[in-house]
JSON list of C-alpha atoms in Angstrom, two decimals:
[
{"chain": "A", "resi": 23, "resn": "MET", "atom": "CA", "xyz": [37.73, -71.52, 25.95]},
{"chain": "A", "resi": 24, "resn": "HIS", "atom": "CA", "xyz": [38.98, -68.35, 27.83]},
{"chain": "A", "resi": 25, "resn": "LEU", "atom": "CA", "xyz": [42.04, -68.82, 30.01]},
{"chain": "A", "resi": 26, "resn": "VAL", "atom": "CA", "xyz": [41.83, -65.76, 31.98]},
{"chain": "A", "resi": 27, "resn": "SER", "atom": "CA", "xyz": [38.55, -63.97, 31.33]},
{"chain": "A", "resi": 28, "resn": "THR", "atom": "CA", "xyz": [34.82, -64.53, 32.25]},
{"chain": "A", "resi": 29, "resn": "GLU", "atom": "CA", "xyz": [32.14, -64.36, 29.50]},
{"chain": "A", "resi": 30, "resn": "ALA", "atom": "CA", "xyz": [28.45, -63.67, 30.10]},
{"chain": "A", "resi": 31, "resn": "TYR", "atom": "CA", "xyz": [25.41, -63.83, 27.75]},
{"chain": "A", "resi": 32, "resn": "ILE", "atom": "CA", "xyz": [22.46, -61.64, 28.22]},
{"chain": "A", "resi": 33, "resn": "VAL", "atom": "CA", "xyz": [19.83, -62.98, 25.85]},
{"chain": "A", "resi": 34, "resn": "THR", "atom": "CA", "xyz": [17.67, -60.31, 24.30]},
{"chain": "A", "resi": 35, "resn": "GLY", "atom": "CA", "xyz": [15.54, -62.41, 21.94]},
{"chain": "A", "resi": 36, "resn": "GLY", "atom": "CA", "xyz": [15.03, -65.77, 20.16]},
{"chain": "A", "resi": 37, "resn": "ARG", "atom": "CA", "xyz": [15.97, -69.14, 21.54]},
{"chain": "A", "resi": 38, "resn": "GLY", "atom": "CA", "xyz": [19.07, -71.40, 21.64]},
{"chain": "A", "resi": 39, "resn": "VAL", "atom": "CA", "xyz": [21.15, -73.31, 23.95]},
{"chain": "A", "resi": 40, "resn": "LEU", "atom": "CA", "xyz": [24.66, -72.98, 25.50]},
{"chain": "A", "resi": 41, "resn": "GLN", "atom": "CA", "xyz": [26.64, -76.15, 25.14]},
{"chain": "A", "resi": 42, "resn": "SER", "atom": "CA", "xyz": [29.46, -76.22, 27.50]},
{"chain": "A", "resi": 43, "resn": "LEU", "atom": "CA", "xyz": [32.30, -78.72, 28.76]},
{"chain": "A", "resi": 44, "resn": "ASP", "atom": "CA", "xyz": [34.38, -78.56, 31.89]},
{"chain": "A", "resi": 45, "resn": "ARG", "atom": "CA", "xyz": [35.58, -80.73, 34.47]},
{"chain": "A", "resi": 46, "resn": "SER", "atom": "CA", "xyz": [32.06, -81.45, 35.71]},
{"chain": "A", "resi": 47, "resn": "GLY", "atom": "CA", "xyz": [31.18, -82.66, 32.27]},
{"chain": "A", "resi": 48, "resn": "PHE", "atom": "CA", "xyz": [28.98, -81.86, 29.20]},
{"chain": "A", "resi": 49, "resn": "ARG", "atom": "CA", "xyz": [25.79, -79.75, 29.82]},
{"chain": "A", "resi": 50, "resn": "GLU", "atom": "CA", "xyz": [23.29, -77.69, 27.77]},
{"chain": "A", "resi": 51, "resn": "THR", "atom": "CA", "xyz": [21.75, -74.57, 29.22]},
{"chain": "A", "resi": 52, "resn": "PRO", "atom": "CA", "xyz": [18.54, -73.25, 27.57]},
{"chain": "A", "resi": 53, "resn": "LEU", "atom": "CA", "xyz": [18.82, -69.68, 26.23]},
{"chain": "A", "resi": 54, "resn": "ALA", "atom": "CA", "xyz": [15.72, -67.42, 25.84]},
{"chain": "A", "resi": 55, "resn": "ALA", "atom": "CA", "xyz": [14.82, -63.78, 26.09]},
{"chain": "A", "resi": 56, "resn": "GLY", "atom": "CA", "xyz": [15.75, -62.81, 29.66]},
{"chain": "A", "resi": 57, "resn": "SER", "atom": "CA", "xyz": [18.31, -65.52, 30.33]},
{"chain": "A", "resi": 58, "resn": "VAL", "atom": "CA", "xyz": [21.62, -64.47, 31.92]},
{"chain": "A", "resi": 59, "resn": "VAL", "atom": "CA", "xyz": [24.46, -66.85, 31.99]},
{"chain": "A", "resi": 60, "resn": "TRP", "atom": "CA", "xyz": [28.15, -66.68, 32.48]},
{"chain": "A", "resi": 61, "resn": "PHE", "atom": "CA", "xyz": [30.98, -68.97, 32.58]},
{"chain": "A", "resi": 62, "resn": "THR", "atom": "CA", "xyz": [34.51, -68.73, 33.98]},
{"chain": "A", "resi": 63, "resn": "PRO", "atom": "CA", "xyz": [37.97, -69.67, 32.46]},
{"chain": "A", "resi": 64, "resn": "GLY", "atom": "CA", "xyz": [38.24, -73.44, 31.85]},
{"chain": "A", "resi": 65, "resn": "THR", "atom": "CA", "xyz": [34.71, -73.63, 30.39]},
{"chain": "A", "resi": 66, "resn": "ILE", "atom": "CA", "xyz": [34.62, -74.75, 26.68]},
{"chain": "A", "resi": 67, "resn": "HIS", "atom": "CA", "xyz": [31.56, -73.19, 25.15]},
{"chain": "A", "resi": 68, "resn": "ARG", "atom": "CA", "xyz": [29.41, -73.28, 22.02]},
{"chain": "A", "resi": 69, "resn": "ALA", "atom": "CA", "xyz": [26.24, -71.20, 21.41]},
{"chain": "A", "resi": 70, "resn": "VAL", "atom": "CA", "xyz": [23.76, -72.86, 19.19]},
{"chain": "A", "resi": 71, "resn": "ASN", "atom": "CA", "xyz": [20.85, -70.80, 17.64]},
{"chain": "A", "resi": 72, "resn": "HIS", "atom": "CA", "xyz": [17.51, -72.65, 17.54]},
{"chain": "A", "resi": 73, "resn": "GLY", "atom": "CA", "xyz": [15.72, -69.54, 16.11]},
{"chain": "A", "resi": 74, "resn": "ALA", "atom": "CA", "xyz": [16.50, -65.77, 16.05]},
{"chain": "A", "resi": 75, "resn": "LEU", "atom": "CA", "xyz": [18.79, -65.92, 18.86]},
{"chain": "A", "resi": 76, "resn": "THR", "atom": "CA", "xyz": [20.16, -62.67, 19.90]},
{"chain": "A", "resi": 77, "resn": "ALA", "atom": "CA", "xyz": [22.24, -61.69, 22.84]},
{"chain": "A", "resi": 78, "resn": "VAL", "atom": "CA", "xyz": [24.52, -59.09, 24.29]},
{"chain": "A", "resi": 79, "resn": "VAL", "atom": "CA", "xyz": [27.89, -60.70, 25.11]},
{"chain": "A", "resi": 80, "resn": "LEU", "atom": "CA", "xyz": [30.06, -59.36, 27.82]},
{"chain": "A", "resi": 81, "resn": "MET", "atom": "CA", "xyz": [33.65, -60.30, 28.47]},
{"chain": "A", "resi": 82, "resn": "SER", "atom": "CA", "xyz": [35.81, -59.36, 31.46]},
{"chain": "A", "resi": 83, "resn": "ASN", "atom": "CA", "xyz": [39.22, -57.76, 31.28]},
{"chain": "A", "resi": 84, "resn": "ALA", "atom": "CA", "xyz": [38.80, -55.15, 28.64]},
{"chain": "A", "resi": 85, "resn": "GLY", "atom": "CA", "xyz": [40.23, -56.26, 25.42]},
{"chain": "A", "resi": 86, "resn": "LEU", "atom": "CA", "xyz": [41.84, -59.29, 26.59]},
{"chain": "A", "resi": 87, "resn": "PRO", "atom": "CA", "xyz": [39.43, -61.92, 25.14]},
{"chain": "A", "resi": 88, "resn": "GLU", "atom": "CA", "xyz": [40.26, -60.69, 21.67]},
{"chain": "A", "resi": 89, "resn": "ALA", "atom": "CA", "xyz": [43.98, -60.44, 22.45]},
{"chain": "A", "resi": 90, "resn": "GLY", "atom": "CA", "xyz": [44.62, -64.05, 22.58]},
{"chain": "A", "resi": 91, "resn": "ASP", "atom": "CA", "xyz": [42.99, -65.02, 25.87]},
{"chain": "A", "resi": 92, "resn": "ALA", "atom": "CA", "xyz": [40.63, -67.58, 24.14]},
{"chain": "A", "resi": 93, "resn": "VAL", "atom": "CA", "xyz": [41.85, -70.89, 22.30]},
{"chain": "A", "resi": 94, "resn": "MET", "atom": "CA", "xyz": [39.61, -72.72, 19.99]},
{"chain": "A", "resi": 95, "resn": "THR", "atom": "CA", "xyz": [38.87, -76.30, 20.32]},
{"chain": "A", "resi": 96, "resn": "PHE", "atom": "CA", "xyz": [40.63, -77.51, 17.06]},
{"chain": "A", "resi": 97, "resn": "PRO", "atom": "CA", "xyz": [41.48, -81.14, 16.85]},
{"chain": "A", "resi": 98, "resn": "ASP", "atom": "CA", "xyz": [44.73, -82.13, 18.67]},
{"chain": "A", "resi": 99, "resn": "ALA", "atom": "CA", "xyz": [46.97, -82.10, 15.60]},
{"chain": "A", "resi": 100, "resn": "HIS", "atom": "CA", "xyz": [46.24, -78.28, 15.13]},
{"chain": "A", "resi": 101, "resn": "LEU", "atom": "CA", "xyz": [47.22, -77.43, 18.68]},
{"chain": "A", "resi": 102, "resn": "ALA", "atom": "CA", "xyz": [50.64, -79.25, 18.57]},
{"chain": "A", "resi": 103, "resn": "SER", "atom": "CA", "xyz": [52.44, -75.87, 17.88]},
{"chain": "A", "resi": 104, "resn": "ALA", "atom": "CA", "xyz": [51.81, -72.22, 17.65]},
{"chain": "A", "resi": 105, "resn": "ALA", "atom": "CA", "xyz": [52.51, -72.28, 14.03]},
{"chain": "A", "resi": 106, "resn": "ALA", "atom": "CA", "xyz": [49.87, -74.98, 13.49]},
{"chain": "A", "resi": 107, "resn": "TYR", "atom": "CA", "xyz": [47.33, -73.26, 15.60]},
{"chain": "A", "resi": 108, "resn": "ALA", "atom": "CA", "xyz": [47.89, -69.91, 13.76]},
{"chain": "A", "resi": 109, "resn": "GLU", "atom": "CA", "xyz": [47.57, -71.65, 10.48]},
{"chain": "A", "resi": 110, "resn": "ALA", "atom": "CA", "xyz": [44.05, -73.11, 11.50]},
{"chain": "A", "resi": 111, "resn": "ALA", "atom": "CA", "xyz": [42.85, -69.92, 13.04]},
{"chain": "A", "resi": 112, "resn": "ALA", "atom": "CA", "xyz": [43.91, -67.37, 10.20]},
{"chain": "A", "resi": 113, "resn": "ILE", "atom": "CA", "xyz": [41.12, -65.66, 8.50]},
{"chain": "A", "resi": 114, "resn": "ASP", "atom": "CA", "xyz": [43.26, -63.06, 6.69]},
{"chain": "A", "resi": 115, "resn": "ARG", "atom": "CA", "xyz": [45.07, -64.99, 4.06]},
{"chain": "A", "resi": 116, "resn": "PRO", "atom": "CA", "xyz": [45.55, -62.74, 0.86]},
{"chain": "A", "resi": 117, "resn": "GLY", "atom": "CA", "xyz": [43.25, -63.76, -2.00]},
{"chain": "A", "resi": 118, "resn": "SER", "atom": "CA", "xyz": [40.79, -65.47, 0.29]},
{"chain": "A", "resi": 119, "resn": "ASP", "atom": "CA", "xyz": [37.36, -64.58, 1.55]},
{"chain": "A", "resi": 120, "resn": "PRO", "atom": "CA", "xyz": [37.62, -63.92, 5.39]},
{"chain": "A", "resi": 121, "resn": "ARG", "atom": "CA", "xyz": [33.86, -65.03, 5.80]},
{"chain": "A", "resi": 122, "resn": "ALA", "atom": "CA", "xyz": [34.47, -68.44, 4.21]},
{"chain": "A", "resi": 123, "resn": "LEU", "atom": "CA", "xyz": [37.72, -68.82, 6.29]},
{"chain": "A", "resi": 124, "resn": "ALA", "atom": "CA", "xyz": [35.90, -67.79, 9.50]},
{"chain": "A", "resi": 125, "resn": "GLN", "atom": "CA", "xyz": [33.15, -70.51, 8.75]},
{"chain": "A", "resi": 126, "resn": "ALA", "atom": "CA", "xyz": [35.90, -73.12, 8.03]},
{"chain": "A", "resi": 127, "resn": "ARG", "atom": "CA", "xyz": [37.57, -72.23, 11.45]},
{"chain": "A", "resi": 128, "resn": "ARG", "atom": "CA", "xyz": [34.16, -72.50, 13.12]},
{"chain": "A", "resi": 129, "resn": "ASP", "atom": "CA", "xyz": [33.63, -75.94, 11.84]},
{"chain": "A", "resi": 130, "resn": "LEU", "atom": "CA", "xyz": [37.29, -77.05, 12.62]},
{"chain": "A", "resi": 131, "resn": "ALA", "atom": "CA", "xyz": [36.59, -75.92, 16.28]},
{"chain": "A", "resi": 132, "resn": "VAL", "atom": "CA", "xyz": [33.11, -77.71, 16.44]},
{"chain": "A", "resi": 133, "resn": "ALA", "atom": "CA", "xyz": [34.86, -80.85, 15.22]},
{"chain": "A", "resi": 134, "resn": "GLY", "atom": "CA", "xyz": [37.32, -80.73, 18.09]},
{"chain": "A", "resi": 135, "resn": "PHE", "atom": "CA", "xyz": [34.68, -79.85, 20.46]},
{"chain": "A", "resi": 136, "resn": "LEU", "atom": "CA", "xyz": [32.59, -82.78, 19.63]},
{"chain": "A", "resi": 137, "resn": "GLU", "atom": "CA", "xyz": [35.64, -85.14, 19.94]},
{"chain": "A", "resi": 138, "resn": "LEU", "atom": "CA", "xyz": [36.24, -83.68, 23.54]},
{"chain": "A", "resi": 139, "resn": "LYS", "atom": "CA", "xyz": [32.37, -83.97, 24.27]},
{"chain": "A", "resi": 140, "resn": "THR", "atom": "CA", "xyz": [32.31, -87.60, 23.12]},
{"chain": "A", "resi": 141, "resn": "ALA", "atom": "CA", "xyz": [35.32, -88.70, 25.25]},
{"chain": "A", "resi": 142, "resn": "ALA", "atom": "CA", "xyz": [33.88, -86.81, 28.37]},
{"chain": "A", "resi": 143, "resn": "GLU", "atom": "CA", "xyz": [30.59, -88.61, 27.95]},
{"chain": "A", "resi": 144, "resn": "ALA", "atom": "CA", "xyz": [32.26, -91.90, 27.77]},
{"chain": "A", "resi": 145, "resn": "GLY", "atom": "CA", "xyz": [34.08, -91.04, 31.10]},
{"chain": "A", "resi": 146, "resn": "ASP", "atom": "CA", "xyz": [37.36, -90.32, 29.51]},
{"chain": "A", "resi": 147, "resn": "ASP", "atom": "CA", "xyz": [38.63, -86.99, 30.81]},
{"chain": "A", "resi": 148, "resn": "ALA", "atom": "CA", "xyz": [42.35, -87.36, 29.23]},
{"chain": "A", "resi": 149, "resn": "PRO", "atom": "CA", "xyz": [41.45, -85.60, 26.04]},
{"chain": "A", "resi": 150, "resn": "LEU", "atom": "CA", "xyz": [40.04, -82.58, 28.14]},
{"chain": "A", "resi": 151, "resn": "THR", "atom": "CA", "xyz": [43.08, -82.48, 30.30]},
{"chain": "A", "resi": 152, "resn": "ALA", "atom": "CA", "xyz": [45.43, -82.62, 27.06]},
{"chain": "A", "resi": 153, "resn": "PHE", "atom": "CA", "xyz": [43.41, -79.60, 25.74]},
{"chain": "A", "resi": 154, "resn": "PHE", "atom": "CA", "xyz": [43.97, -77.75, 28.75]},
{"chain": "A", "resi": 155, "resn": "ASP", "atom": "CA", "xyz": [47.71, -78.32, 28.58]},
{"chain": "A", "resi": 156, "resn": "ARG", "atom": "CA", "xyz": [47.78, -77.55, 24.87]},
{"chain": "A", "resi": 157, "resn": "ALA", "atom": "CA", "xyz": [45.84, -74.17, 25.47]},
{"chain": "A", "resi": 158, "resn": "ALA", "atom": "CA", "xyz": [48.10, -73.18, 28.25]},
{"chain": "A", "resi": 159, "resn": "GLY", "atom": "CA", "xyz": [51.23, -73.73, 26.11]},
{"chain": "A", "resi": 160, "resn": "LEU", "atom": "CA", "xyz": [49.82, -71.85, 23.23]},
{"chain": "A", "resi": 161, "resn": "VAL", "atom": "CA", "xyz": [49.16, -68.79, 25.35]},
{"chain": "A", "resi": 162, "resn": "ALA", "atom": "CA", "xyz": [52.35, -68.89, 27.39]},
{"chain": "A", "resi": 163, "resn": "GLY", "atom": "CA", "xyz": [54.34, -66.60, 25.16]},
{"chain": "A", "resi": 164, "resn": "ARG", "atom": "CA", "xyz": [51.61, -64.00, 25.11]},
{"chain": "A", "resi": 165, "resn": "ALA", "atom": "CA", "xyz": [50.52, -64.07, 28.75]},
{"chain": "A", "resi": 166, "resn": "PRO", "atom": "CA", "xyz": [53.33, -61.80, 30.09]},
{"chain": "A", "resi": 167, "resn": "GLY", "atom": "CA", "xyz": [51.91, -58.88, 28.15]},
{"chain": "A", "resi": 168, "resn": "TRP", "atom": "CA", "xyz": [48.28, -59.46, 29.64]},
{"chain": "A", "resi": 169, "resn": "ARG", "atom": "CA", "xyz": [49.21, -58.32, 33.01]},
{"chain": "A", "resi": 170, "resn": "GLY", "atom": "CA", "xyz": [49.83, -54.62, 31.71]},
{"chain": "A", "resi": 171, "resn": "LEU", "atom": "CA", "xyz": [46.38, -54.61, 29.80]},
{"chain": "A", "resi": 172, "resn": "ILE", "atom": "CA", "xyz": [44.68, -55.85, 33.07]},
{"chain": "A", "resi": 173, "resn": "GLU", "atom": "CA", "xyz": [46.45, -53.49, 35.22]},
{"chain": "A", "resi": 174, "resn": "ARG", "atom": "CA", "xyz": [45.66, -50.38, 32.90]},
{"chain": "A", "resi": 175, "resn": "GLY", "atom": "CA", "xyz": [42.06, -51.50, 32.48]},
{"chain": "A", "resi": 176, "resn": "PRO", "atom": "CA", "xyz": [39.88, -53.32, 35.12]},
{"chain": "A", "resi": 177, "resn": "LEU", "atom": "CA", "xyz": [42.51, -53.27, 37.91]},
{"chain": "A", "resi": 178, "resn": "ASP", "atom": "CA", "xyz": [43.10, -49.44, 37.47]},
{"chain": "A", "resi": 179, "resn": "GLN", "atom": "CA", "xyz": [39.23, -48.83, 37.42]},
{"chain": "A", "resi": 180, "resn": "ALA", "atom": "CA", "xyz": [38.97, -50.96, 40.74]},
{"chain": "A", "resi": 181, "resn": "ARG", "atom": "CA", "xyz": [41.66, -49.05, 42.27]},
{"chain": "A", "resi": 182, "resn": "ALA", "atom": "CA", "xyz": [40.09, -45.78, 41.39]},
{"chain": "A", "resi": 183, "resn": "SER", "atom": "CA", "xyz": [36.63, -46.99, 42.91]},
{"chain": "A", "resi": 184, "resn": "VAL", "atom": "CA", "xyz": [38.47, -47.96, 46.16]},
{"chain": "A", "resi": 185, "resn": "GLU", "atom": "CA", "xyz": [40.08, -44.55, 46.39]},
{"chain": "A", "resi": 186, "resn": "VAL", "atom": "CA", "xyz": [36.82, -42.80, 45.84]},
{"chain": "A", "resi": 187, "resn": "ALA", "atom": "CA", "xyz": [35.08, -45.00, 48.63]},
{"chain": "A", "resi": 188, "resn": "THR", "atom": "CA", "xyz": [38.01, -44.11, 50.95]},
{"chain": "A", "resi": 189, "resn": "ARG", "atom": "CA", "xyz": [37.53, -40.46, 50.34]},
{"chain": "A", "resi": 190, "resn": "LEU", "atom": "CA", "xyz": [33.79, -40.71, 50.72]},
{"chain": "A", "resi": 191, "resn": "ALA", "atom": "CA", "xyz": [34.32, -42.32, 54.12]},
{"chain": "A", "resi": 192, "resn": "ALA", "atom": "CA", "xyz": [36.34, -39.33, 55.10]},
{"chain": "A", "resi": 193, "resn": "GLY", "atom": "CA", "xyz": [33.63, -36.91, 53.87]},
{"chain": "A", "resi": 194, "resn": "ASP", "atom": "CA", "xyz": [35.21, -35.99, 50.72]},
{"chain": "A", "resi": 195, "resn": "ALA", "atom": "CA", "xyz": [32.91, -36.00, 47.61]},
{"chain": "A", "resi": 196, "resn": "ALA", "atom": "CA", "xyz": [34.72, -33.77, 45.42]},
{"chain": "A", "resi": 197, "resn": "HIS", "atom": "CA", "xyz": [34.69, -36.40, 42.54]},
{"chain": "A", "resi": 198, "resn": "LEU", "atom": "CA", "xyz": [30.91, -35.77, 42.20]},
{"chain": "A", "resi": 199, "resn": "ALA", "atom": "CA", "xyz": [31.67, -32.43, 40.45]},
{"chain": "A", "resi": 200, "resn": "HIS", "atom": "CA", "xyz": [33.38, -34.26, 37.60]},
{"chain": "A", "resi": 201, "resn": "GLY", "atom": "CA", "xyz": [30.41, -36.42, 36.73]},
{"chain": "A", "resi": 202, "resn": "GLY", "atom": "CA", "xyz": [29.20, -36.51, 33.14]},
{"chain": "A", "resi": 203, "resn": "ILE", "atom": "CA", "xyz": [28.36, -38.72, 30.16]},
{"chain": "A", "resi": 204, "resn": "GLN", "atom": "CA", "xyz": [30.73, -39.95, 27.68]},
{"chain": "A", "resi": 205, "resn": "ARG", "atom": "CA", "xyz": [30.16, -41.67, 24.29]},
{"chain": "A", "resi": 206, "resn": "PRO", "atom": "CA", "xyz": [33.42, -43.37, 22.82]},
{"chain": "A", "resi": 207, "resn": "ARG", "atom": "CA", "xyz": [33.95, -43.57, 19.12]},
{"chain": "A", "resi": 208, "resn": "PRO", "atom": "CA", "xyz": [34.89, -46.80, 17.52]},
{"chain": "A", "resi": 209, "resn": "SER", "atom": "CA", "xyz": [38.41, -47.25, 17.85]},
{"chain": "A", "resi": 210, "resn": "GLY", "atom": "CA", "xyz": [38.92, -47.11, 14.00]},
{"chain": "A", "resi": 211, "resn": "GLY", "atom": "CA", "xyz": [39.20, -49.34, 10.96]},
{"chain": "A", "resi": 212, "resn": "ALA", "atom": "CA", "xyz": [36.57, -51.53, 9.40]},
{"chain": "A", "resi": 213, "resn": "ILE", "atom": "CA", "xyz": [34.51, -53.86, 11.23]},
{"chain": "A", "resi": 214, "resn": "ARG", "atom": "CA", "xyz": [36.20, -57.21, 11.45]},
{"chain": "A", "resi": 215, "resn": "LEU", "atom": "CA", "xyz": [35.39, -60.74, 12.20]},
{"chain": "A", "resi": 216, "resn": "GLY", "atom": "CA", "xyz": [35.99, -61.70, 15.81]},
{"chain": "A", "resi": 217, "resn": "MET", "atom": "CA", "xyz": [35.49, -65.02, 17.41]},
{"chain": "A", "resi": 218, "resn": "CYS", "atom": "CA", "xyz": [31.82, -64.42, 18.05]},
{"chain": "A", "resi": 219, "resn": "GLY", "atom": "CA", "xyz": [30.91, -62.61, 14.76]},
{"chain": "A", "resi": 220, "resn": "HIS", "atom": "CA", "xyz": [31.36, -59.13, 13.48]},
{"chain": "A", "resi": 221, "resn": "LEU", "atom": "CA", "xyz": [33.41, -57.08, 15.98]},
{"chain": "A", "resi": 222, "resn": "THR", "atom": "CA", "xyz": [33.54, -53.29, 16.40]},
{"chain": "A", "resi": 223, "resn": "THR", "atom": "CA", "xyz": [36.04, -52.11, 19.08]},
{"chain": "A", "resi": 224, "resn": "PHE", "atom": "CA", "xyz": [35.58, -49.17, 21.47]},
{"chain": "A", "resi": 225, "resn": "ASP", "atom": "CA", "xyz": [38.41, -47.75, 23.65]},
{"chain": "A", "resi": 226, "resn": "VAL", "atom": "CA", "xyz": [36.60, -46.61, 26.72]},
{"chain": "A", "resi": 227, "resn": "ALA", "atom": "CA", "xyz": [39.73, -45.66, 28.71]},
{"chain": "A", "resi": 228, "resn": "GLU", "atom": "CA", "xyz": [41.28, -43.08, 26.34]},
{"chain": "A", "resi": 229, "resn": "GLY", "atom": "CA", "xyz": [40.84, -41.39, 23.12]},
{"chain": "A", "resi": 230, "resn": "PRO", "atom": "CA", "xyz": [38.21, -38.96, 21.90]},
{"chain": "A", "resi": 231, "resn": "VAL", "atom": "CA", "xyz": [34.86, -38.72, 23.33]},
{"chain": "A", "resi": 232, "resn": "THR", "atom": "CA", "xyz": [31.86, -36.71, 22.47]},
{"chain": "A", "resi": 233, "resn": "PRO", "atom": "CA", "xyz": [29.14, -35.46, 24.77]},
{"chain": "A", "resi": 234, "resn": "ARG", "atom": "CA", "xyz": [25.62, -37.17, 24.12]},
{"chain": "A", "resi": 235, "resn": "ALA", "atom": "CA", "xyz": [23.20, -35.00, 22.42]}
]
């Protein structure tokens, strides 16, 4: 579940379902080629592959979703403290297979999700409320740093767009002379396991870029 960012799926092939849980209850949204679905903070979500499901996943707020904006639905005992959560979420333990740890992490999160789902379907929203509170507590220490990331990323881009629109309204189109294509390189390092699978990051705000051939 994201606490700040919105996430979207653009399905490119196969079929599956998006399971979600929020204050309105549990639901399943079918996924097939051409489907577009997004969800806002406070929506617990789980994608289920029913056959060759592929999708482009877009998340708001630049790198915030992978910087701690999401909290996994582990059973409550693993959410009681930052240390307990970090232990359950870790996939980089020395001498261990990261893929095996990622799969175990997924299974633990699914177990917690199913507990919340069962309670919600029985009309008991107390566990969901408790999860929201736990999640907010877990990110409270990191949240102050998120403001700068948002200001340097999407907010800065929005301000630049407003400035361009203001100049255009005054008849100034000088920015068009600086148009061009950029192709960012990966930020560096090996492909790593993110929350949604294998993750390659690109810094589109700064760093070397090369013109497209």
